[in-house]
XYZ file of C-alpha atoms in Angstrom:
283
model
C 2.972 101.378 13.750
C 4.231 99.164 10.928
C 6.369 101.469 8.760
C 5.861 99.280 5.670
C 2.060 99.381 5.675
C 1.496 102.954 4.362
C 3.795 102.328 1.401
C 2.128 98.986 0.714
C -1.295 100.675 0.781
C -0.118 103.226 -1.806
C 1.270 100.498 -4.048
C -1.899 98.409 -3.802
C -3.939 101.479 -4.733
C -1.697 102.236 -7.711
C -1.867 98.637 -8.901
C -5.650 98.792 -8.740
C -5.780 102.013 -10.749
C -3.426 100.631 -13.382
C -5.152 97.284 -13.633
C -1.752 95.662 -13.199
C -2.152 91.895 -12.881
C -0.245 91.427 -9.621
C -0.198 88.179 -7.675
C 1.487 89.516 -4.546
C 3.415 92.533 -3.244
C 5.724 92.540 -0.236
C 7.202 95.719 1.255
C 10.152 95.842 3.653
C 11.038 99.072 5.447
C 13.706 98.641 8.097
C 12.581 95.561 10.017
C 8.891 96.138 9.258
C 7.199 94.082 6.550
C 3.746 94.040 5.005
C 2.270 91.977 2.167
C -0.876 91.991 0.046
C -2.109 89.194 -2.213
C -4.477 89.010 -5.160
C -4.039 85.285 -5.885
C -3.329 82.098 -3.950
C 0.009 82.077 -2.134
C 1.818 79.491 -4.233
C 5.311 79.216 -5.654
C 5.737 80.502 -9.184
C 8.550 80.981 -11.665
C 10.486 84.117 -10.722
C 11.851 84.259 -14.282
C 15.035 86.317 -14.698
C 15.183 87.202 -11.012
C 16.706 83.709 -10.878
C 19.823 85.331 -12.359
C 20.257 87.144 -9.045
C 20.329 83.833 -7.168
C 22.886 82.534 -9.657
C 25.021 85.627 -9.055
C 24.791 85.171 -5.281
C 25.881 81.537 -5.627
C 28.834 82.494 -7.810
C 29.884 85.206 -5.375
C 29.673 82.730 -2.493
C 31.851 80.245 -4.398
C 34.363 83.049 -4.991
C 34.291 83.863 -1.260
C 35.156 80.223 -0.595
C 38.069 80.373 -3.035
C 36.464 77.785 -5.296
C 36.365 79.951 -8.409
C 37.464 83.302 -9.814
C 35.052 85.625 -11.573
C 37.926 87.046 -13.621
C 39.692 83.888 -14.799
C 38.930 82.776 -18.378
C 36.207 80.136 -18.346
C 38.483 78.056 -20.563
C 40.453 77.408 -17.361
C 37.460 75.483 -16.011
C 36.322 73.954 -19.318
C 39.547 72.808 -21.000
C 37.834 70.332 -23.334
C 35.497 72.883 -24.949
C 36.099 74.022 -28.536
C 35.845 77.793 -28.198
C 34.858 80.212 -30.908
C 37.167 83.041 -31.911
C 37.764 85.240 -28.860
C 35.456 83.199 -26.618
C 38.205 81.414 -24.694
C 39.041 84.682 -22.907
C 35.477 85.220 -21.688
C 35.196 85.188 -17.877
C 32.402 84.427 -15.420
C 32.075 88.157 -14.806
C 31.528 88.709 -18.526
C 28.878 85.986 -18.593
C 27.011 87.334 -15.553
C 27.161 90.959 -16.738
C 26.089 89.917 -20.260
C 29.281 91.324 -21.785
C 30.718 88.174 -23.362
C 30.024 89.588 -26.815
C 28.637 86.198 -27.856
C 25.360 86.366 -29.754
C 22.690 83.776 -29.010
C 19.182 85.259 -28.887
C 16.485 83.846 -26.644
C 13.955 81.436 -28.060
C 11.342 79.312 -26.265
C 13.154 76.197 -27.478
C 16.745 77.301 -26.817
C 17.337 74.490 -24.317
C 16.568 71.876 -26.959
C 17.730 73.593 -30.157
C 21.263 72.188 -29.684
C 22.628 69.033 -28.034
C 24.382 71.243 -25.448
C 23.502 74.941 -25.175
C 26.692 75.820 -23.283
C 28.915 74.226 -25.928
C 26.952 75.986 -28.661
C 27.277 79.319 -26.862
C 31.012 79.099 -26.205
C 31.657 77.707 -29.654
C 30.443 80.962 -31.200
C 32.761 83.940 -31.739
C 32.950 86.849 -29.318
C 32.722 90.440 -30.527
C 34.557 91.698 -27.440
C 33.027 93.332 -24.395
C 29.686 94.049 -26.022
C 26.462 93.863 -24.011
C 24.199 91.076 -25.229
C 21.434 90.016 -22.847
C 20.924 86.276 -23.132
C 19.643 83.506 -20.886
C 22.283 81.340 -22.533
C 24.938 83.488 -20.874
C 23.668 82.752 -17.353
C 23.112 79.097 -18.205
C 26.693 78.821 -19.401
C 27.979 80.619 -16.297
C 26.246 78.034 -14.128
C 27.738 75.227 -16.191
C 31.146 76.701 -15.344
C 30.227 77.004 -11.672
C 29.120 73.361 -11.670
C 32.684 72.352 -12.408
C 33.682 73.368 -8.870
C 30.498 73.069 -6.768
C 28.668 70.146 -8.343
C 24.947 70.540 -8.970
C 24.262 74.280 -8.977
C 20.642 73.938 -7.872
C 21.764 71.966 -4.824
C 24.524 74.499 -4.156
C 22.153 77.496 -4.271
C 19.795 75.616 -1.979
C 22.583 74.834 0.482
C 24.373 78.183 0.674
C 21.551 80.678 0.050
C 18.011 79.304 0.190
C 18.228 76.888 3.119
C 19.832 79.495 5.427
C 16.889 81.767 4.535
C 14.491 79.022 5.644
C 13.481 78.175 2.055
C 13.394 74.422 1.410
C 12.284 72.150 -1.424
C 12.491 74.905 -4.047
C 11.813 73.666 -7.566
C 14.383 74.241 -10.351
C 13.531 73.867 -14.028
C 16.245 71.819 -15.706
C 17.486 71.346 -19.244
C 17.449 67.925 -20.967
C 21.011 67.359 -19.696
C 19.851 67.805 -16.102
C 21.386 71.246 -15.426
C 19.338 74.174 -14.021
C 18.049 76.479 -16.746
C 19.469 79.287 -14.542
C 18.248 82.284 -16.552
C 14.827 81.546 -15.056
C 12.910 78.537 -13.874
C 13.182 78.833 -10.070
C 9.816 78.820 -8.279
C 9.364 80.793 -5.044
C 6.540 82.451 -3.119
C 6.409 86.236 -2.931
C 7.524 86.309 0.704
C 10.320 83.821 0.024
C 11.576 86.037 -2.774
C 11.381 88.978 -0.366
C 13.818 87.157 1.941
C 16.317 87.166 -0.914
C 15.709 90.892 -1.239
C 16.379 91.400 2.447
C 19.607 89.385 2.212
C 20.803 91.605 -0.635
C 19.735 94.813 1.103
C 21.675 93.722 4.184
C 24.785 93.114 2.061
C 24.816 89.346 2.354
C 23.963 88.998 6.061
C 21.018 87.044 7.412
C 20.199 86.803 11.110
C 23.767 87.639 12.117
C 25.376 85.258 9.639
C 27.272 86.278 6.495
C 26.117 84.186 3.531
C 27.833 86.271 0.832
C 30.552 88.885 1.340
C 29.349 92.514 1.424
C 31.761 93.476 -1.344
C 30.413 90.719 -3.534
C 26.806 91.781 -3.036
C 27.761 95.347 -3.913
C 28.924 94.219 -7.363
C 25.360 93.159 -8.143
C 24.450 96.821 -8.426
C 27.629 98.859 -8.702
C 29.931 97.711 -11.494
C 27.607 98.985 -14.196
C 28.059 98.290 -17.890
C 26.335 100.194 -20.664
C 23.363 98.160 -21.831
C 20.831 100.181 -23.822
C 19.033 103.499 -24.049
C 15.545 102.991 -22.642
C 14.604 104.203 -19.136
C 15.567 101.515 -16.653
C 17.575 99.578 -19.215
C 20.582 101.824 -19.719
C 22.970 100.047 -17.330
C 23.341 96.486 -16.065
C 25.572 94.983 -13.407
C 26.006 91.491 -11.971
C 22.326 90.560 -12.542
C 20.835 93.962 -11.594
C 19.328 96.765 -13.686
C 19.823 100.391 -12.702
C 16.746 102.542 -12.161
C 14.555 103.731 -13.794
C 14.588 106.080 -10.803
C 16.693 106.164 -7.673
C 17.691 102.588 -6.923
C 18.040 99.333 -8.809
C 16.213 96.073 -9.332
C 16.226 92.406 -10.215
C 13.640 92.088 -12.973
C 12.058 89.041 -14.576
C 9.490 88.514 -17.292
C 5.787 88.983 -16.542
C 6.490 91.425 -13.697
C 8.620 89.467 -11.219
C 10.722 92.080 -9.433
C 12.778 92.885 -6.364
C 13.053 96.667 -6.291
C 15.669 98.326 -4.082
C 14.985 101.977 -3.286
C 16.819 104.109 -0.721
C 14.010 103.506 1.798
C 12.446 100.135 0.980
C 12.669 96.762 -0.684
C 9.577 96.042 -2.773
C 8.973 92.525 -4.061
C 6.396 91.906 -6.778
C 5.098 88.712 -8.352
C 2.685 89.064 -11.228
C 1.529 88.021 -14.683
C 1.741 91.330 -16.524
C 4.812 91.681 -18.723
C 3.642 94.804 -20.516
C 2.628 96.667 -17.375
C 5.739 96.127 -15.274
C 7.766 99.028 -16.671
C 4.936 101.440 -16.002
C 4.596 100.232 -12.431
C 8.339 100.687 -11.943
C 7.909 104.357 -12.736
C 5.700 104.591 -9.653
C 7.843 102.355 -7.419
C 11.110 104.159 -8.298
C 10.284 107.847 -8.736
């Protein structure tokens, strides 16, 4: 018997009762997988789950000795004019949203300034204060690009291609860099492969793509984020809870949920309903 199917059936039933606008759900239990779809099986923007791919790429570059998560980013961007306190910000601060640099999201943030990364780093830092911002991930990937070249190509080469995912589409800013905080399009099952890689601590089909210790930092080195259920603590791209486990969580209900027993991948178009569904997925 497929061990994933009973859990999938329960989730599909719950989604129906809630009226949650899911596109697809994939459940992985051990080596057993099961998937259900409500819409055509096409690639779609995984939104902020993209931050998890950016974290994996950064961790892989650190494994290769190309970059340090704890060196000041000014070491890699010597020509930048930093704001007060911003020169000491590290990649780890950027990926855990603790740079203390304020730059709120807006739908036009990629075009509001000639260079979003320069605008971000040119602002002052308030210290190690949590401030969730797509600009933080974008800037982190601009730093990573200094040592790996095009970040989209690097993620493809070291993470996606080994998972059998080719020709993935990256949204890019006017300067040609990946938006990074979102904008990567994958199918539900392709996203589930990323979930399996993370669950298996960076190993895929007997090959280590990212070091186990690195993958652990995606959901272990928690920083205080907020007060709401499921949003109290954040790590290297992952949110803790709201129940037992953690998740990568993007707008409109894109999620990879890691529970003690399963990996549940959701693609959807229901921003308001995703938190309620999480309460069922992570009791």
